Coordinates of C-alpha atoms in Angstrom, one line a residue:
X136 CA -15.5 -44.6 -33.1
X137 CA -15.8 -40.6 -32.2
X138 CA -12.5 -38.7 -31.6
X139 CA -13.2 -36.6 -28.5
X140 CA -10.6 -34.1 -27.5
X141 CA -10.4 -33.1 -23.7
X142 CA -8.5 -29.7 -22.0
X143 CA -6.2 -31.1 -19.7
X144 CA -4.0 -27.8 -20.1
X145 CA -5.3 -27.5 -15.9
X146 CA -3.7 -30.9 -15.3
X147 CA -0.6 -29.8 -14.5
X148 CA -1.5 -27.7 -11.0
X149 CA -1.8 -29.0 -7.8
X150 CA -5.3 -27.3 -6.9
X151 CA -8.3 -28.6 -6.9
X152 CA -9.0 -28.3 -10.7
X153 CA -5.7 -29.6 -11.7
X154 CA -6.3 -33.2 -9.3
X155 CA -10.5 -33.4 -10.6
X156 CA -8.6 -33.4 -14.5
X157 CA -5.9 -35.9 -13.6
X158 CA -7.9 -38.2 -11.7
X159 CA -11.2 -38.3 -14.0
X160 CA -9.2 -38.5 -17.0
X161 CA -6.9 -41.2 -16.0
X162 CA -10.0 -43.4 -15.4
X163 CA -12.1 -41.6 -18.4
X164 CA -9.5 -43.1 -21.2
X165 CA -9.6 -46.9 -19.9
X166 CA -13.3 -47.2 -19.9
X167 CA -14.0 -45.4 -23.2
X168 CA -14.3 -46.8 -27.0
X169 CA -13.8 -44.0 -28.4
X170 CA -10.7 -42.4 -29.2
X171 CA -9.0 -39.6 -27.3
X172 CA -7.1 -36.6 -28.1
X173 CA -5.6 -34.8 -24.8
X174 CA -4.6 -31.2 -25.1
X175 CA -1.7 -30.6 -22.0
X176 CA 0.5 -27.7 -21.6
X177 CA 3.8 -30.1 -21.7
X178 CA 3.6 -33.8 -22.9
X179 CA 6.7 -34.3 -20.4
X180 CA 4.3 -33.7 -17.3
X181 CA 4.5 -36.6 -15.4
X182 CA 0.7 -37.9 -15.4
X183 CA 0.7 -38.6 -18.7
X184 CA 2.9 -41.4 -18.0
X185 CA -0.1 -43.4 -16.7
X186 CA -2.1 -42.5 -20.2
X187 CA -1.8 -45.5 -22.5
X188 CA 0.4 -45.5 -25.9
X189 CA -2.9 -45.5 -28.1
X190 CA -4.2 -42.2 -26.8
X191 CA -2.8 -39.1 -28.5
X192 CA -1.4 -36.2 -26.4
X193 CA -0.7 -32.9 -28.1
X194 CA 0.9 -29.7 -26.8
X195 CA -2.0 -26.7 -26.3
X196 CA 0.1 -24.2 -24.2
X197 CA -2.7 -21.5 -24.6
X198 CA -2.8 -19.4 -21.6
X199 CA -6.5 -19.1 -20.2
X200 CA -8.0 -15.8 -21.2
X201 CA -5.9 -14.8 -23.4
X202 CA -6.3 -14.2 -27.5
X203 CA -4.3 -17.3 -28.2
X204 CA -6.5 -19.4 -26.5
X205 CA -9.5 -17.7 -28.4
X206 CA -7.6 -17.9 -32.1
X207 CA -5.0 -20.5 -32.2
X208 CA -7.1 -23.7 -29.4
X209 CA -10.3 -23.4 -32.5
X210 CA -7.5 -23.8 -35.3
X211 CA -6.4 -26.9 -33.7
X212 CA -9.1 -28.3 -32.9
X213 CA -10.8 -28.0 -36.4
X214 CA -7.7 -29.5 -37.9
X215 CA -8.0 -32.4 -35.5
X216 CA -11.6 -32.9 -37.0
X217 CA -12.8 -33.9 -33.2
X218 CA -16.7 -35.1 -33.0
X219 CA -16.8 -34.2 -29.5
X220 CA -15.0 -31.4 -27.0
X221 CA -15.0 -32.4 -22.8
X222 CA -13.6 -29.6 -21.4
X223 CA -13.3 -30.1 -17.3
X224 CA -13.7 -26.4 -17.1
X225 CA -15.5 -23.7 -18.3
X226 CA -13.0 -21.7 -20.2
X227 CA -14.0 -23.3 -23.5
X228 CA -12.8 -20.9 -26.5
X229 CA -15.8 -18.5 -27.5
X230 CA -15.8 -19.7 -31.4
X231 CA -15.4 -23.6 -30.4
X232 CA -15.8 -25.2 -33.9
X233 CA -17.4 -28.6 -32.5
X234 CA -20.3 -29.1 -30.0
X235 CA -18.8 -30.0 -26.7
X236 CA -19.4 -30.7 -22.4
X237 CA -18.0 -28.7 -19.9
X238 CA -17.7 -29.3 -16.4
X239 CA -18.9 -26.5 -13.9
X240 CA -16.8 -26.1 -10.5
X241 CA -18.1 -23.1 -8.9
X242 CA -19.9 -20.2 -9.8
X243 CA -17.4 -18.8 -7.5
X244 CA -16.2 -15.7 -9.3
X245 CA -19.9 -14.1 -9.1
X246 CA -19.9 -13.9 -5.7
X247 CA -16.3 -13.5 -4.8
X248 CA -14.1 -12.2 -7.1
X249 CA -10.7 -12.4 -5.2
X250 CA -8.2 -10.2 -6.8
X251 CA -8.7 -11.0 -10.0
X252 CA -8.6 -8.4 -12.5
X253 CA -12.0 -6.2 -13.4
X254 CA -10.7 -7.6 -17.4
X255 CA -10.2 -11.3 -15.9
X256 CA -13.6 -10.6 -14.5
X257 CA -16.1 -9.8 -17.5
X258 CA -14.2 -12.6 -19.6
X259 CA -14.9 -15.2 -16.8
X260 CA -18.6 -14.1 -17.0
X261 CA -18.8 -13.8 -20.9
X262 CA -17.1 -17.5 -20.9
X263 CA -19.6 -19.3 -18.1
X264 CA -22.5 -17.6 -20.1
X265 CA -21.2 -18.9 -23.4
X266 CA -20.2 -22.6 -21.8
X267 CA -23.4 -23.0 -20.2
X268 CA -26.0 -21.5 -22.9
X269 CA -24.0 -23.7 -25.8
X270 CA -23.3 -26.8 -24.4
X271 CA -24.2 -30.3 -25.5
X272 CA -24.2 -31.4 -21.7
X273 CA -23.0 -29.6 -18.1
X274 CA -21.8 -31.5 -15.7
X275 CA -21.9 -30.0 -12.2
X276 CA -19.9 -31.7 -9.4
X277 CA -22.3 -31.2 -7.0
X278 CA -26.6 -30.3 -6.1
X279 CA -25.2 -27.1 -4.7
X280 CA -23.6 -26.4 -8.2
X281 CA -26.5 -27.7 -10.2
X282 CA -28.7 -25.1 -8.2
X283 CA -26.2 -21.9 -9.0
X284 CA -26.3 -22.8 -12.2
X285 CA -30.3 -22.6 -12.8
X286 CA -30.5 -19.8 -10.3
X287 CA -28.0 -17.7 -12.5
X288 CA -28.7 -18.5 -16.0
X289 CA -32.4 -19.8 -15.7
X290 CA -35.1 -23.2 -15.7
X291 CA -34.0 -23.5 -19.9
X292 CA -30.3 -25.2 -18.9
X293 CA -31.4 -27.8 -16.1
X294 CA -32.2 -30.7 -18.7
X295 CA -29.0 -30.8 -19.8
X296 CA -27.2 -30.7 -16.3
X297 CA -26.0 -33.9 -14.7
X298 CA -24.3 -34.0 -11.3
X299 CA -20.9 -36.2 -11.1
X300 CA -19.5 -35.8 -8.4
X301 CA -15.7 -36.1 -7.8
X302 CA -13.8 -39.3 -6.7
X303 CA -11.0 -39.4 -3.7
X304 CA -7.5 -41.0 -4.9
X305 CA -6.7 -44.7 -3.3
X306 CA -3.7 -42.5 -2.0
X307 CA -5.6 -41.1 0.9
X308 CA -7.1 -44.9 2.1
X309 CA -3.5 -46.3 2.3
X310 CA -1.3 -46.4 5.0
X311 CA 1.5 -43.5 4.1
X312 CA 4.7 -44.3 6.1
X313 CA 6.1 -40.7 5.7
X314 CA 7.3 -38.8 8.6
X315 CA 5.8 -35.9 7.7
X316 CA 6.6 -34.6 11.3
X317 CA 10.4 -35.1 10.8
X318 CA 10.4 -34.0 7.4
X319 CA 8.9 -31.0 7.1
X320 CA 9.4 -29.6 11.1
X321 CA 6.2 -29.2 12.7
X322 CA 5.1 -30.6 15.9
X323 CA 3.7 -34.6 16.7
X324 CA 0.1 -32.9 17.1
X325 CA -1.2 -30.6 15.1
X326 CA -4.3 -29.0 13.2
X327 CA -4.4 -29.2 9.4
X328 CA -5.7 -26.7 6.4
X329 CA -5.2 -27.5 3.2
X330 CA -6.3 -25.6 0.2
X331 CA -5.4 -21.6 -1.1
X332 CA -6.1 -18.6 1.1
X333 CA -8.2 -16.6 -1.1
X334 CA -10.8 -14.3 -0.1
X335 CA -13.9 -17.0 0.3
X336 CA -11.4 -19.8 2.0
X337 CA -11.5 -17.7 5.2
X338 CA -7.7 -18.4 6.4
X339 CA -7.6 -15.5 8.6
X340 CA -10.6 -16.2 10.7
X341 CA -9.2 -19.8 11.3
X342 CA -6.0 -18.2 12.4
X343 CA -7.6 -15.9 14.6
X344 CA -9.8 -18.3 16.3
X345 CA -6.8 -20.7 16.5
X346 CA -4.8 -17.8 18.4
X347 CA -7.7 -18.0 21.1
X348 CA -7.5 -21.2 21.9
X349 CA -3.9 -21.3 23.8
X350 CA -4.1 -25.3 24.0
X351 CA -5.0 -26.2 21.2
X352 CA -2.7 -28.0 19.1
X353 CA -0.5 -26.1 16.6
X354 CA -1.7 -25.2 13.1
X355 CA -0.6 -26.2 9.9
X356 CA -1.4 -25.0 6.7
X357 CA -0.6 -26.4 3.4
X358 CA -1.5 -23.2 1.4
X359 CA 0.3 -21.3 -1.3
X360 CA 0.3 -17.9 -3.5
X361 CA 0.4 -14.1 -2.7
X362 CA -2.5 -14.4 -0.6
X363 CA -1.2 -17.3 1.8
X364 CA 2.1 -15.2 2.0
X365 CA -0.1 -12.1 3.2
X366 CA -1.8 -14.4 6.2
X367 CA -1.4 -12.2 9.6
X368 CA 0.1 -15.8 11.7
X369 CA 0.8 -16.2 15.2
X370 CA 3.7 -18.5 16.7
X371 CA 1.7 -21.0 16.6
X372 CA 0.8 -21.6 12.9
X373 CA 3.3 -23.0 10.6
X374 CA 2.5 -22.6 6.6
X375 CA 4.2 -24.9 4.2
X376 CA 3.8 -24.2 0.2
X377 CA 5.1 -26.2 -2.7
X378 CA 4.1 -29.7 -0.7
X379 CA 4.4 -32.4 -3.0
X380 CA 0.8 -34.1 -3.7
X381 CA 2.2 -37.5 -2.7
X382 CA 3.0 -36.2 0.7
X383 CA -0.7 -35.0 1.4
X384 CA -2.0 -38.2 2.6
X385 CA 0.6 -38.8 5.2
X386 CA -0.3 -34.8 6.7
X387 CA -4.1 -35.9 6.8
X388 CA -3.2 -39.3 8.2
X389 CA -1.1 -37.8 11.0
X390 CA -3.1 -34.9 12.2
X391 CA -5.6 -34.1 15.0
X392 CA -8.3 -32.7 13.0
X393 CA -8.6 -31.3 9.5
X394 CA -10.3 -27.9 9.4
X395 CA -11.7 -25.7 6.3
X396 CA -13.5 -22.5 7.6
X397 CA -14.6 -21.7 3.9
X398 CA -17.8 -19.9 2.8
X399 CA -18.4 -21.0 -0.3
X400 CA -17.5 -24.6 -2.1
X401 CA -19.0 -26.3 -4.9
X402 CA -17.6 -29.4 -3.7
X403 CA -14.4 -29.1 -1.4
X404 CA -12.5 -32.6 -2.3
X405 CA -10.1 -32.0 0.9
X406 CA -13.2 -32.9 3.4
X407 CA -12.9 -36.2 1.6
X408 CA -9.5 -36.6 1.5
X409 CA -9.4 -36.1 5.4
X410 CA -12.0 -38.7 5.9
X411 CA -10.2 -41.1 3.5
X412 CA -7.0 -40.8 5.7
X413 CA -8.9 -41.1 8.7
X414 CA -8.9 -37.9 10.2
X415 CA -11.7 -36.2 11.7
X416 CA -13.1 -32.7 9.7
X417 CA -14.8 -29.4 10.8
X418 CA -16.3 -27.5 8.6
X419 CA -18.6 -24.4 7.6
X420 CA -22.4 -26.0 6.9
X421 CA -22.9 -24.0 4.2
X422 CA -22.8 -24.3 0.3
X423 CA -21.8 -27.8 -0.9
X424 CA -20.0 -28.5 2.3
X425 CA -22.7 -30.5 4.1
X426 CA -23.1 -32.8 0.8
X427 CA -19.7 -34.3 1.2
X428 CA -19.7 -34.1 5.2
X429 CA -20.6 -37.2 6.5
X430 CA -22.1 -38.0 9.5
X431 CA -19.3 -37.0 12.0
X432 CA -18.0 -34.4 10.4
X433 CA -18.3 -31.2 13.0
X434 CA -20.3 -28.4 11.1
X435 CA -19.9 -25.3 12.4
X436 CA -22.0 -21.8 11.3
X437 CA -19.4 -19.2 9.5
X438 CA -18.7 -17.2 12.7
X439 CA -15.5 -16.2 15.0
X440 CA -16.8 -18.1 17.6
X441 CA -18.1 -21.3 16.8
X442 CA -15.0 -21.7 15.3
X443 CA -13.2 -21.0 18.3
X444 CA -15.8 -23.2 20.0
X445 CA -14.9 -26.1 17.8
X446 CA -11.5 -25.7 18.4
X447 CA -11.9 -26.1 22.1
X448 CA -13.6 -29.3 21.5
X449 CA -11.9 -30.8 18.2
X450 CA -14.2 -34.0 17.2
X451 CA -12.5 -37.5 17.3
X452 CA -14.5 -39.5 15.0
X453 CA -14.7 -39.6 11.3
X454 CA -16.0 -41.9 8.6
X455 CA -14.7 -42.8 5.2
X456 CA -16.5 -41.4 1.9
X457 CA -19.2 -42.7 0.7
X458 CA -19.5 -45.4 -2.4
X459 CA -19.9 -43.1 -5.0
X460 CA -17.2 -40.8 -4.1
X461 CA -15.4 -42.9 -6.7
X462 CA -13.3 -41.5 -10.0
X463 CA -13.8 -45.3 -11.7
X464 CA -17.4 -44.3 -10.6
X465 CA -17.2 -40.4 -12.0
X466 CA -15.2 -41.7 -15.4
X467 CA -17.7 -44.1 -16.2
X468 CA -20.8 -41.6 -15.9
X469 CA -18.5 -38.8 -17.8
X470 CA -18.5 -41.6 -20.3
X471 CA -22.3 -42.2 -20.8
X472 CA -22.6 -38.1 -20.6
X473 CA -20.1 -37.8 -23.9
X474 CA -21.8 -40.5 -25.5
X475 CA -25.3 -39.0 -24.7
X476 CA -23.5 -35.9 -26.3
X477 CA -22.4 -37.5 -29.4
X478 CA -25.8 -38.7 -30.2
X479 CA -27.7 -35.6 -29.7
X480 CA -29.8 -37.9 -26.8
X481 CA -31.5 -35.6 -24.1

C-alpha cells in the first residue's frame, strides 16, 4: 500500500475551501487502500473526530505563504517517506520532495486580487505556476476552471486535468428544525446571501438593488471579515458573522430566495446548498455559475438592474442537485486520480 499525505491545514475554516477539504476527505479515507497521513493545523479540531483510528493525523501549523511552510512542510514530509502528496489547494511548498495532485479552485487572484498584499500577490502566482506545471494530476472542480487553467498556462497541462466537481452535505437535504428566525432575530421572510464580501462577490450592488425594491422582503447576509464589516447597509439588511456551519441549512431552508450577485466563481457550492434545502437561487450567468444552476435557478446578467428586476419578481421554484453533485461520488474519483498518480498512468 502507498502512504499518501493530504493538506488539510484549510479544514479548519468555514469558507468554501475549508468545507470542499472536510467533506472530500471524510469520504476520500473510507474508500481508499492506501494509507493516509493528514496534515491539520490542530488534531483537537473537531472533524477529525469522524476520521477513523487507523489513519494518522499530524500537527502542520505552517501558515500559507510564509518561510515555514516553504522549509519546515518539505522536512516533514520527506521524513514521513510519503509516495504520494493530494493537496486540495494550490499552495503546495515550492521544493515538495515527492510528486503530488493539487486541486485548483479558482484562478481568482489573476483577475481580482482583493486586498491582498502586492507580496501575497507574486507568491500566489509563483505557487499556481509551480502547482500546475509540476503536478502528477490537477484536479479542477469545474469546465469553467479546467478552461482558466489552459487559457493561462497553455494546451501542454490539459492531459493531466480532470474535473471533480464538489459534493453538497446530506445536511442541506434534511429537514433542520432550528428556528433560525427566533434565534438569531431576523424577520419570518427574508432574502439570503451567504458567502464573504470580497471585491468579486459583489455585496454592495446586491444591497443597493435590495434598497430599491421597498417590498421586497428583508436581507440577510451570512458574511464575515473586514470587508463584510465595511458593507454601506440599509435598514433593511441584517448581517450575521460567526454562524455556526450546522445552522446554515435551517437559513436556506427558511428563506424566500437565495441570492449570489458574484462575478466570478469556479464553482459556487452555496447555489447547491440552496437548492438542496429547497430554496429557490438567483444568480449572475457568468463563469461557473450556470454549470451548477439548474433549470429554475433565475440567471440574471451582472448589472444594477436586472438585479433589481429580479428582486421584484423573486422565482418560486427550485430543484435539487444533480446525481453527481455527490462527495461519496467526488471521493471515489479523487481516489482513481491518486492512484492514476501513483502509477505514473496518463
Amino acid at each position: 500500500m502507498a502512504l499518501i499525505g493530504i493538506d488539510c491545514r484549510f479544514a479548519s475554516k468555514d469558507v468554501g475551501l475549508g468545507t470542499y477539504t472536510r467533506e472530500l476527505v471524510l469520504q476520500l479515507v473510507h474508500c481508499s487502500t492506501d494509507d493516509f497521513v493528514l496534515f491539520v493545523r490542530s488534531t483537537s479540531e473537531s472533524w477529525l473526530e469522524e476520521i477513523p483510528s487507523h489513519v494518522a493525523i499530524l500537527t502542520a501549523d505552517f501558515d500559507h505563504y510564509s518561510l515555514k511552510e516553504q522549509i519546515a512542510f518539505p522536512r516533514l514530509i520527506r521524513h514521513l517517506h510519503l509516495d504520494l502528496l493530494f493537496s486540495p489547494h494550490f499552495n503546495v511548498p515550492f521544493f515538495c520532495p515527492v510528486p503530488f495532485v493539487v486541486t485548483i479552485h479558482d484562478l481568482i487572484l489573476h483577475r481580482y486580487p482583493n486586498q491582498t498584499s502586492k507580496i501575497k500577490q507574486i507568491a500566489y502566482r509563483i505557487l499556481m505556476k509551480r502547482a500546475v506545471t509540476n503536478a502528477q494530476k490537477i484536479i479542477a472542480v469545474s469546465a469553467y476552471t479546467q478552461s482558466e487553467l489552459i487559457s493561462v498556462y497553455g494546451k501542454s497541462i490539459a492531459s493531466k486535468i480532470s474535473t471533480v466537481t464538489e459534493g453538497v452535505s446530506p445536511l442541506f437535504s434534511s429537514s433542520p428544525a432550528l428556528n433560525v428566525q427566533k434565534k438569531y432575530s431576523i424577520p419570518t421572510d427574508y432574502i439570503l446571501y451567504v458567502g464573504n464580501a470580497k471585491q468579486h462577490k459583489n455585496v454592495q450592488m446586491l444591497i443597493d438593488a435590495h434598497a430599491q425594491v421597498s417590498d421586497a422582503p428583508d436581507l440577510v447576509l451570512i458574511s464575515g471579515g473586514s470587508e463584510a464589516r465595511k458593507l454601506k447597509l440599509h435598514s433593511r439588511v441584517h448581517l450575521l458573522q460567526n454562524i455556526p456551519y450546522s445552522d446554515l441549512p435551517s437559513f436556506y431552508t427558511s428563506a424566500t430566495c437565495f441570492v449570489t450577485p458574484s462575478l466570478y466563481e469556479g464553482f459556487c457550492l452555496p447555489i447547491l446548498e440552496a437548492r438542496a434545502s429547497g430554496c429557490p437561487v438567483i444568480a449572475m450567468n457568468i463563469t461557473a455559475i450556470p454549470e451548477v444552476a439548474g433549470p429554475h435557478t433565475k440567471l440574471i446578467e451582472p448589472n444594477l438592474q436586472d438585479l433589481t428586476q429580479a428582486l421584484q419578481n423573486i422565482p418560486t421554484k427550485t430543484s435539487g442537485p444533480e446525481e453527481q453533485y455527490c462527495w461519496e461520488y467526488a471521493a471515489t474519483t479523487t481516489n482513481a486520480i491518486l492512484t492514476s498518480a501513483l502509477h505514473g498512468q496518463n
